[in-house]
PDB file of C-alpha atoms in Angstrom:
ATOM      1  CA  UNK A1059     -30.343   0.756  35.948  1.00  0.00           C
ATOM      2  CA  UNK A1060     -32.998   1.125  33.258  1.00  0.00           C
ATOM      3  CA  UNK A1061     -35.161   4.215  32.755  1.00  0.00           C
ATOM      4  CA  UNK A1062     -38.420   4.315  30.815  1.00  0.00           C
ATOM      5  CA  UNK A1063     -39.777   7.772  29.949  1.00  0.00           C
ATOM      6  CA  UNK A1064     -43.270   8.206  28.502  1.00  0.00           C
ATOM      7  CA  UNK A1065     -45.398  11.246  27.690  1.00  0.00           C
ATOM      8  CA  UNK A1066     -49.188  11.014  27.369  1.00  0.00           C
ATOM      9  CA  UNK A1067     -51.432  13.930  26.401  1.00  0.00           C
ATOM     10  CA  UNK A1068     -54.931  13.812  27.861  1.00  0.00           C
ATOM     11  CA  UNK A1069     -57.794  16.207  27.134  1.00  0.00           C
ATOM     12  CA  UNK A1070     -58.901  16.566  30.756  1.00  0.00           C
ATOM     13  CA  UNK A1071     -58.062  18.750  33.769  1.00  0.00           C
ATOM     14  CA  UNK A1072     -54.824  17.961  35.588  1.00  0.00           C
ATOM     15  CA  UNK A1073     -56.666  17.152  38.837  1.00  0.00           C
ATOM     16  CA  UNK A1074     -58.812  14.540  37.053  1.00  0.00           C
ATOM     17  CA  UNK A1075     -55.774  12.847  35.513  1.00  0.00           C
ATOM     18  CA  UNK A1076     -53.788  13.008  38.761  1.00  0.00           C
ATOM     19  CA  UNK A1077     -56.594  11.333  40.710  1.00  0.00           C
ATOM     20  CA  UNK A1078     -57.154   8.704  38.002  1.00  0.00           C
ATOM     21  CA  UNK A1079     -53.420   7.908  38.101  1.00  0.00           C
ATOM     22  CA  UNK A1080     -53.526   7.052  41.798  1.00  0.00           C
ATOM     23  CA  UNK A1081     -56.823   5.211  41.639  1.00  0.00           C
ATOM     24  CA  UNK A1082     -56.347   1.535  42.522  1.00  0.00           C
ATOM     25  CA  UNK A1083     -59.549   0.461  40.706  1.00  0.00           C
ATOM     26  CA  UNK A1084     -58.492   2.123  37.433  1.00  0.00           C
ATOM     27  CA  UNK A1085     -55.032   0.537  37.727  1.00  0.00           C
ATOM     28  CA  UNK A1086     -56.634  -2.894  38.133  1.00  0.00           C
ATOM     29  CA  UNK A1087     -58.739  -2.220  35.037  1.00  0.00           C
ATOM     30  CA  UNK A1088     -55.642  -1.297  32.988  1.00  0.00           C
ATOM     31  CA  UNK A1089     -53.702  -4.291  34.337  1.00  0.00           C
ATOM     32  CA  UNK A1090     -56.395  -6.843  33.482  1.00  0.00           C
ATOM     33  CA  UNK A1091     -54.172  -8.571  30.861  1.00  0.00           C
ATOM     34  CA  UNK A1092     -51.865  -9.640  33.731  1.00  0.00           C
ATOM     35  CA  UNK A1093     -54.780 -10.293  36.112  1.00  0.00           C
ATOM     36  CA  UNK A1094     -53.157  -7.838  38.532  1.00  0.00           C
ATOM     37  CA  UNK A1095     -55.089  -7.290  41.749  1.00  0.00           C
ATOM     38  CA  UNK A1096     -54.515  -5.180  44.856  1.00  0.00           C
ATOM     39  CA  UNK A1097     -54.332  -7.720  47.699  1.00  0.00           C
ATOM     40  CA  UNK A1098     -53.094  -5.667  50.690  1.00  0.00           C
ATOM     41  CA  UNK A1099     -52.771  -2.084  51.864  1.00  0.00           C
ATOM     42  CA  UNK A1100     -55.003   0.283  49.900  1.00  0.00           C
ATOM     43  CA  UNK A1101     -57.029  -2.074  47.699  1.00  0.00           C
ATOM     44  CA  UNK A1102     -59.621   0.342  46.272  1.00  0.00           C
ATOM     45  CA  UNK A1103     -60.039   4.065  45.600  1.00  0.00           C
ATOM     46  CA  UNK A1104     -57.303   6.688  45.843  1.00  0.00           C
ATOM     47  CA  UNK A1105     -53.886   5.987  47.355  1.00  0.00           C
ATOM     48  CA  UNK A1106     -52.188   8.810  49.265  1.00  0.00           C
ATOM     49  CA  UNK A1107     -48.800   9.798  50.667  1.00  0.00           C
ATOM     50  CA  UNK A1108     -47.130   7.139  52.860  1.00  0.00           C
ATOM     51  CA  UNK A1109     -49.765   4.540  51.992  1.00  0.00           C
ATOM     52  CA  UNK A1110     -48.900   1.168  50.486  1.00  0.00           C
ATOM     53  CA  UNK A1111     -50.476  -1.249  48.059  1.00  0.00           C
ATOM     54  CA  UNK A1112     -49.448  -4.833  47.376  1.00  0.00           C
ATOM     55  CA  UNK A1113     -50.139  -6.071  43.858  1.00  0.00           C
ATOM     56  CA  UNK A1114     -50.346  -9.672  42.710  1.00  0.00           C
ATOM     57  CA  UNK A1115     -50.274 -10.362  38.982  1.00  0.00           C
ATOM     58  CA  UNK A1116     -49.147 -12.860  36.401  1.00  0.00           C
ATOM     59  CA  UNK A1117     -46.012 -11.802  34.537  1.00  0.00           C
ATOM     60  CA  UNK A1118     -43.956 -14.119  32.332  1.00  0.00           C
ATOM     61  CA  UNK A1119     -46.138 -17.054  33.410  1.00  0.00           C
ATOM     62  CA  UNK A1120     -45.577 -16.561  37.152  1.00  0.00           C
ATOM     63  CA  UNK A1121     -47.718 -14.931  39.823  1.00  0.00           C
ATOM     64  CA  UNK A1122     -45.600 -12.203  41.401  1.00  0.00           C
ATOM     65  CA  UNK A1123     -46.231  -9.772  44.258  1.00  0.00           C
ATOM     66  CA  UNK A1124     -45.009  -6.179  44.362  1.00  0.00           C
ATOM     67  CA  UNK A1125     -45.500  -3.853  47.354  1.00  0.00           C
ATOM     68  CA  UNK A1126     -45.289  -0.125  46.586  1.00  0.00           C
ATOM     69  CA  UNK A1127     -45.382   2.898  48.847  1.00  0.00           C
ATOM     70  CA  UNK A1128     -46.263   6.449  47.855  1.00  0.00           C
ATOM     71  CA  UNK A1129     -43.082   8.218  49.002  1.00  0.00           C
ATOM     72  CA  UNK A1130     -43.745  11.735  47.660  1.00  0.00           C
ATOM     73  CA  UNK A1131     -46.829  13.670  46.623  1.00  0.00           C
ATOM     74  CA  UNK A1132     -47.346  17.276  45.587  1.00  0.00           C
ATOM     75  CA  UNK A1133     -51.055  17.478  44.836  1.00  0.00           C
ATOM     76  CA  UNK A1134     -51.944  17.568  41.175  1.00  0.00           C
ATOM     77  CA  UNK A1135     -48.308  18.019  40.022  1.00  0.00           C
ATOM     78  CA  UNK A1136     -46.298  14.979  41.085  1.00  0.00           C
ATOM     79  CA  UNK A1137     -46.220  11.731  43.000  1.00  0.00           C
ATOM     80  CA  UNK A1138     -43.817   8.820  43.397  1.00  0.00           C
ATOM     81  CA  UNK A1139     -44.355   5.154  44.079  1.00  0.00           C
ATOM     82  CA  UNK A1140     -41.399   3.033  45.145  1.00  0.00           C
ATOM     83  CA  UNK A1141     -41.079  -0.689  45.684  1.00  0.00           C
ATOM     84  CA  UNK A1142     -40.871  -1.816  49.296  1.00  0.00           C
ATOM     85  CA  UNK A1143     -40.978  -5.551  48.551  1.00  0.00           C
ATOM     86  CA  UNK A1144     -40.766  -7.399  45.257  1.00  0.00           C
ATOM     87  CA  UNK A1145     -38.562  -8.979  42.629  1.00  0.00           C
ATOM     88  CA  UNK A1146     -36.658  -5.855  41.558  1.00  0.00           C
ATOM     89  CA  UNK A1147     -33.391  -4.703  43.095  1.00  0.00           C
ATOM     90  CA  UNK A1148     -34.904  -1.203  43.001  1.00  0.00           C
ATOM     91  CA  UNK A1149     -38.049   0.312  41.449  1.00  0.00           C
ATOM     92  CA  UNK A1150     -39.087   3.989  41.435  1.00  0.00           C
ATOM     93  CA  UNK A1151     -41.957   5.364  39.341  1.00  0.00           C
ATOM     94  CA  UNK A1152     -42.279   9.145  39.159  1.00  0.00           C
ATOM     95  CA  UNK A1153     -45.510  10.669  37.818  1.00  0.00           C
ATOM     96  CA  UNK A1154     -45.514  14.296  36.570  1.00  0.00           C
ATOM     97  CA  UNK A1155     -48.571  16.348  35.530  1.00  0.00           C
ATOM     98  CA  UNK A1156     -48.681  19.688  33.673  1.00  0.00           C
ATOM     99  CA  UNK A1157     -51.673  21.407  32.116  1.00  0.00           C
ATOM    100  CA  UNK A1158     -51.525  23.528  28.965  1.00  0.00           C
ATOM    101  CA  UNK A1159     -54.607  24.863  27.164  1.00  0.00           C
ATOM    102  CA  UNK A1160     -56.944  22.265  28.650  1.00  0.00           C
ATOM    103  CA  UNK A1161     -54.569  19.378  27.882  1.00  0.00           C
ATOM    104  CA  UNK A1162     -52.817  17.503  30.684  1.00  0.00           C
ATOM    105  CA  UNK A1163     -49.326  16.328  29.847  1.00  0.00           C
ATOM    106  CA  UNK A1164     -48.631  13.270  31.951  1.00  0.00           C
ATOM    107  CA  UNK A1165     -45.026  12.128  32.164  1.00  0.00           C
ATOM    108  CA  UNK A1166     -43.900   8.778  33.536  1.00  0.00           C
ATOM    109  CA  UNK A1167     -40.323   8.191  34.609  1.00  0.00           C
ATOM    110  CA  UNK A1168     -39.760   4.608  35.710  1.00  0.00           C
ATOM    111  CA  UNK A1169     -36.298   3.688  36.972  1.00  0.00           C
ATOM    112  CA  UNK A1170     -35.545   0.141  38.040  1.00  0.00           C
ATOM    113  CA  UNK A1171     -32.741  -2.335  38.581  1.00  0.00           C
ATOM    114  CA  UNK A1172     -32.951  -6.058  38.105  1.00  0.00           C
ATOM    115  CA  UNK A1173     -31.304  -8.552  40.468  1.00  0.00           C
ATOM    116  CA  UNK A1174     -29.062 -11.461  39.409  1.00  0.00           C
ATOM    117  CA  UNK A1175     -26.213  -9.452  37.851  1.00  0.00           C
ATOM    118  CA  UNK A1176     -25.575 -10.087  34.165  1.00  0.00           C
ATOM    119  CA  UNK A1177     -28.487 -12.565  33.949  1.00  0.00           C
ATOM    120  CA  UNK A1178     -30.907  -9.902  35.214  1.00  0.00           C
ATOM    121  CA  UNK A1179     -29.465  -7.362  32.782  1.00  0.00           C
ATOM    122  CA  UNK A1180     -29.845  -9.778  29.888  1.00  0.00           C
ATOM    123  CA  UNK A1181     -33.442 -10.571  30.888  1.00  0.00           C
ATOM    124  CA  UNK A1182     -34.126  -6.826  31.035  1.00  0.00           C
ATOM    125  CA  UNK A1183     -32.678  -6.202  27.570  1.00  0.00           C
ATOM    126  CA  UNK A1184     -34.464  -9.154  25.975  1.00  0.00           C
ATOM    127  CA  UNK A1185     -37.872  -9.022  27.698  1.00  0.00           C
ATOM    128  CA  UNK A1186     -38.482  -6.880  30.763  1.00  0.00           C
ATOM    129  CA  UNK A1187     -38.062  -3.331  29.421  1.00  0.00           C
ATOM    130  CA  UNK A1188     -40.438  -4.059  26.517  1.00  0.00           C
ATOM    131  CA  UNK A1189     -42.934  -5.727  28.883  1.00  0.00           C
ATOM    132  CA  UNK A1190     -42.931  -2.795  31.321  1.00  0.00           C
ATOM    133  CA  UNK A1191     -43.201  -0.261  28.492  1.00  0.00           C
ATOM    134  CA  UNK A1192     -46.250  -2.081  27.062  1.00  0.00           C
ATOM    135  CA  UNK A1193     -47.726  -2.341  30.577  1.00  0.00           C
ATOM    136  CA  UNK A1194     -47.378   1.434  31.108  1.00  0.00           C
ATOM    137  CA  UNK A1195     -48.701   2.261  27.627  1.00  0.00           C
ATOM    138  CA  UNK A1196     -51.822   0.171  28.314  1.00  0.00           C
ATOM    139  CA  UNK A1197     -52.208   1.834  31.709  1.00  0.00           C
ATOM    140  CA  UNK A1198     -51.905   5.285  30.131  1.00  0.00           C
ATOM    141  CA  UNK A1199     -54.403   4.391  27.386  1.00  0.00           C
ATOM    142  CA  UNK A1200     -56.983   3.461  30.040  1.00  0.00           C
ATOM    143  CA  UNK A1201     -56.161   6.585  32.113  1.00  0.00           C
ATOM    144  CA  UNK A1202     -56.713   8.709  29.006  1.00  0.00           C
ATOM    145  CA  UNK A1203     -60.044   7.016  28.199  1.00  0.00           C
ATOM    146  CA  UNK A1204     -61.330   7.278  31.781  1.00  0.00           C
ATOM    147  CA  UNK A1205     -60.171  10.881  32.276  1.00  0.00           C
ATOM    148  CA  UNK A1206     -61.555  12.127  28.968  1.00  0.00           C
ATOM    149  CA  UNK A1207     -64.958  10.491  29.634  1.00  0.00           C
ATOM    150  CA  UNK A1208     -65.316  12.501  32.856  1.00  0.00           C
ATOM    151  CA  UNK A1209     -65.633  15.770  30.917  1.00  0.00           C
TER     152      UNK A1209
END
């Protein structure tokens, strides 16, 4: 099991950042390098508790699909998306939001497991963890830009 933890500080209200983080259109904008598109479930706007979205994007030269469900949501503080169908053995992304002095502190905690035993672990060490970290950093950069523009 691999865990990626990131912290992003955004000069915008917590509610703005929370809503931007669950906005399918903003996610597609941040995932443009992988040509990721929402193809089923909620495909535009805000995703909510117990709703699903299926993504299709090009990663490592292959088009892959990944279906996520929002399994927990505490408005403006926390939400979780978990894989229902996809290439991972398990995939859980927790999103945390705190506000201090007009700054929202957004924390990502992504925990996942790769399939294929030692081969999956090796792929993770060599490529996947770096790829997912870069993917999240780009997503968070776009979330920051979008959220701070709304002021």
